[in-house]
Amino acid sequence: MTVRRGRNRDRTAAGRSDRPVAPSSRRGLRPATIVVHGGDRPDYNAGAVVPPVYFTSTYRYPRRYSELVGRSKAYLYSREENPTREGPEQLLAELEHAERARLFSSGMGAISAVALSLVEPGDEVVALEDLYGGTLELLRSYLAPRGVGLRWIGPDELAEPDRAFAGRSARLLWLESPTNPTLRVIDLRRWSRAAHAVGALVVVDNTFATPLNQRPLELGADLVVHSGTKYLAGHSDLLCGAVAGPTRLLDRIDPHFTLGAPLDPMSAFLLHRSLKTLALRMARHNENARTVAGWLREQPAVARVFYPGWTEPGDEPLAARQMSGRSGMVSFSLRGGRDAVRRFLKRLELFQVASSLGGVESLVSVPAETSHRRLSREELLRRGIDDGFVRLSVGIEDPADLLDDLSNAIRAAR
């Protein structure tokens, strides 16, 4: 929520006296209202309905440096703080029901800052096998060689979180839900409870769901991370990462933030603008993806459909309980393997072949060749990613046109 102050309150030229957080009084508003009004702060921006972009690298100090002493907040340098970035940070904190949020220059910037801030050599990280490829690469190729132990949770272990921590002293649990790219729904409440029992912190990547469909902090997680490049920005025109959670943990992450990974002012402005339509966009993404997933289940050329709640028989009750919407991601496996996939991709017209997701336009990718290309064939198959595996990011177009496009491509694949 915006913390309002009177216009006569003293502020130095170097900044104001404190940083607003997201207090509980605005949480009575519904998300579709929060995305429009959250973080605007017109009282800080000459009454502007649309916050301006602060293109400045530095800020003027007060006449006496001693005036800064004891202040909990002062603008000094845009690598550390910029007013344009604070608006969408505050808005994201409100949406995730977090005390604070930080915006980074990319999703991997946010993920790296969290991992480097919270674990040290000798610690153990427990993580799903079914994670975004960049997160897997960070854990395996950067943290593990530097003395961080890794314990992987396979698909067959998802129903037994207590067993995963039995006799262990993990420092961090890393989860995604829905997972990338097989869209399994993870019981965040049960896994958080099991991790906390051994003193581990819980980080949940909420990129696919967004806070409009799922709020991990309310389910027991300690921190939420996002690739804001995806649904939060939603227009495939900027890179962004985000972390949201309690101040005590964000304070630990801040030193890595100031190493050089903050979101630039123009991207922050575009992100804030995009967030105002997040509720509208996600409603259409949710609806279109469910329509596409249901249609794919009826196609003889499709061997299997992956969709939150449908991937495994026991996922539906959990997804219904944990998520208010299923987001815009659908994966499926084509009969005929790689040759069928190539014919399918070549015939598509509306779905664009691209490696990202979450934009207003529909995209299609082959994870084995993009996000998970560094995994061996054996590792891919263990995760359910076979030669016919395709991932869709379903956009906000008319669903009838999307089904026509997919129908033509599937006929070509046969």
CSV table of C-alpha atoms in Angstrom, one decimal, residues 253-390:
chain,number,residue,atom,x,y,z
A,253,ILE,CA,19.7,-10.1,-0.3
A,254,ASP,CA,20.3,-6.3,-0.7
A,255,PRO,CA,24.2,-6.6,-0.7
A,256,HIS,CA,24.0,-8.8,-3.8
A,257,PHE,CA,21.4,-6.5,-5.3
A,258,THR,CA,23.8,-3.6,-5.2
A,259,LEU,CA,26.6,-5.6,-6.9
A,260,GLY,CA,24.9,-4.4,-10.2
A,261,ALA,CA,21.7,-6.3,-10.9
A,262,PRO,CA,18.9,-3.7,-10.3
A,263,LEU,CA,16.2,-3.1,-12.8
A,264,ASP,CA,16.8,0.0,-14.9
A,265,PRO,CA,14.3,3.0,-14.6
A,266,MET,CA,12.8,2.6,-18.1
A,267,SER,CA,12.1,-1.1,-17.6
A,268,ALA,CA,10.7,-0.4,-14.2
A,269,PHE,CA,8.3,2.1,-15.8
A,270,LEU,CA,7.2,-0.3,-18.4
A,271,LEU,CA,6.8,-3.1,-15.9
A,272,HIS,CA,4.6,-0.8,-13.7
A,273,ARG,CA,2.5,0.1,-16.7
A,274,SER,CA,2.1,-3.6,-17.6
A,275,LEU,CA,1.1,-4.7,-14.1
A,276,LYS,CA,-2.0,-2.5,-14.4
A,277,THR,CA,-3.5,-5.0,-16.9
A,278,LEU,CA,-2.2,-8.2,-15.2
A,279,ALA,CA,-5.6,-9.2,-13.9
A,280,LEU,CA,-7.2,-8.8,-17.3
A,281,ARG,CA,-4.4,-10.6,-19.1
A,282,MET,CA,-4.2,-13.5,-16.6
A,283,ALA,CA,-7.9,-14.1,-16.8
A,284,ARG,CA,-7.6,-14.5,-20.6
A,285,HIS,CA,-4.5,-16.6,-20.3
A,286,ASN,CA,-6.2,-18.9,-17.8
A,287,GLU,CA,-9.3,-19.3,-20.0
A,288,ASN,CA,-7.4,-19.8,-23.2
A,289,ALA,CA,-4.9,-22.4,-21.8
A,290,ARG,CA,-7.7,-24.5,-20.3
A,291,THR,CA,-9.5,-24.5,-23.7
A,292,VAL,CA,-6.4,-25.5,-25.5
A,293,ALA,CA,-5.5,-28.2,-23.0
A,294,GLY,CA,-9.0,-29.7,-23.1
A,295,TRP,CA,-8.8,-29.7,-26.9
A,296,LEU,CA,-5.4,-31.4,-27.0
A,297,ARG,CA,-6.6,-34.2,-24.8
A,298,GLU,CA,-9.0,-35.2,-27.6
A,299,GLN,CA,-6.4,-35.4,-30.3
A,300,PRO,CA,-5.3,-38.9,-31.4
A,301,ALA,CA,-1.9,-37.5,-32.4
A,302,VAL,CA,-1.2,-36.3,-28.9
A,303,ALA,CA,0.2,-38.9,-26.5
A,304,ARG,CA,-0.1,-36.9,-23.3
A,305,VAL,CA,-1.1,-33.4,-22.1
A,306,PHE,CA,0.7,-31.6,-19.2
A,307,TYR,CA,-1.5,-28.9,-17.5
A,308,PRO,CA,-1.7,-27.8,-13.9
A,309,GLY,CA,-3.9,-30.3,-12.1
A,310,TRP,CA,-4.0,-32.7,-15.1
A,311,THR,CA,-0.4,-33.9,-15.4
A,312,GLU,CA,-0.8,-36.6,-12.8
A,313,PRO,CA,-4.1,-38.2,-11.5
A,314,GLY,CA,-3.7,-36.8,-7.9
A,315,ASP,CA,-2.8,-33.3,-8.9
A,316,GLU,CA,-6.3,-31.9,-9.5
A,317,PRO,CA,-7.6,-31.7,-5.9
A,318,LEU,CA,-4.3,-29.9,-4.9
A,319,ALA,CA,-4.5,-27.5,-7.8
A,320,ALA,CA,-8.1,-26.6,-7.0
A,321,ARG,CA,-7.2,-26.0,-3.4
A,322,GLN,CA,-3.9,-24.1,-4.0
A,323,MET,CA,-4.5,-22.1,-7.1
A,324,SER,CA,-7.3,-19.7,-8.1
A,325,GLY,CA,-6.4,-20.1,-11.8
A,326,ARG,CA,-4.1,-22.4,-13.8
A,327,SER,CA,-2.2,-19.8,-15.8
A,328,GLY,CA,-1.4,-19.9,-19.6
A,329,MET,CA,1.0,-22.8,-19.9
A,330,VAL,CA,0.3,-26.1,-21.6
A,331,SER,CA,2.8,-28.8,-22.6
A,332,PHE,CA,2.1,-32.0,-24.6
A,333,SER,CA,3.8,-34.9,-26.3
A,334,LEU,CA,3.3,-35.6,-29.9
A,335,ARG,CA,3.2,-39.1,-31.2
A,336,GLY,CA,6.0,-39.5,-33.8
A,337,GLY,CA,8.8,-37.9,-31.8
A,338,ARG,CA,11.2,-35.3,-33.2
A,339,ASP,CA,10.1,-35.6,-36.8
A,340,ALA,CA,6.5,-34.9,-35.8
A,341,VAL,CA,7.6,-31.9,-33.7
A,342,ARG,CA,9.5,-30.5,-36.7
A,343,ARG,CA,6.5,-30.8,-39.0
A,344,PHE,CA,4.2,-29.3,-36.3
A,345,LEU,CA,6.4,-26.3,-35.7
A,346,LYS,CA,6.9,-25.6,-39.4
A,347,ARG,CA,3.1,-25.5,-40.0
A,348,LEU,CA,2.2,-23.1,-37.2
A,349,GLU,CA,1.3,-19.5,-38.1
A,350,LEU,CA,-0.1,-17.8,-35.0
A,351,PHE,CA,2.0,-19.6,-32.4
A,352,GLN,CA,5.5,-18.2,-32.8
A,353,VAL,CA,8.5,-20.5,-32.1
A,354,ALA,CA,10.4,-18.7,-29.3
A,355,SER,CA,12.0,-19.7,-26.0
A,356,SER,CA,10.2,-17.4,-23.6
A,357,LEU,CA,6.7,-17.3,-22.3
A,358,GLY,CA,4.0,-15.1,-20.7
A,359,GLY,CA,3.5,-12.6,-23.4
A,360,VAL,CA,0.2,-11.6,-24.9
A,361,GLU,CA,1.1,-13.5,-28.1
A,362,SER,CA,1.1,-17.3,-28.2
A,363,LEU,CA,4.5,-18.9,-28.2
A,364,VAL,CA,5.8,-22.5,-28.6
A,365,SER,CA,9.1,-24.0,-27.7
A,366,VAL,CA,10.9,-27.4,-27.4
A,367,PRO,CA,12.4,-27.4,-23.9
A,368,ALA,CA,15.0,-30.1,-24.9
A,369,GLU,CA,16.4,-27.5,-27.3
A,370,THR,CA,15.9,-24.4,-25.3
A,371,SER,CA,15.4,-24.0,-21.5
A,372,HIS,CA,16.6,-27.6,-20.7
A,373,ARG,CA,19.1,-28.1,-23.5
A,374,ARG,CA,22.0,-28.8,-21.1
A,375,LEU,CA,20.3,-31.9,-19.7
A,376,SER,CA,21.3,-35.3,-20.9
A,377,ARG,CA,18.7,-37.5,-22.7
A,378,GLU,CA,18.4,-39.7,-19.7
A,379,GLU,CA,17.8,-36.6,-17.4
A,380,LEU,CA,15.1,-35.3,-19.9
A,381,LEU,CA,13.3,-38.7,-20.0
A,382,ARG,CA,13.3,-39.0,-16.2
A,383,ARG,CA,11.5,-35.7,-16.0
A,384,GLY,CA,9.0,-36.8,-18.6
A,385,ILE,CA,10.5,-34.7,-21.5
A,386,ASP,CA,10.5,-37.1,-24.4
A,387,ASP,CA,11.3,-36.6,-28.1
A,388,GLY,CA,7.8,-35.3,-28.8
A,389,PHE,CA,7.6,-32.9,-26.0
A,390,VAL,CA,6.4,-29.3,-26.8
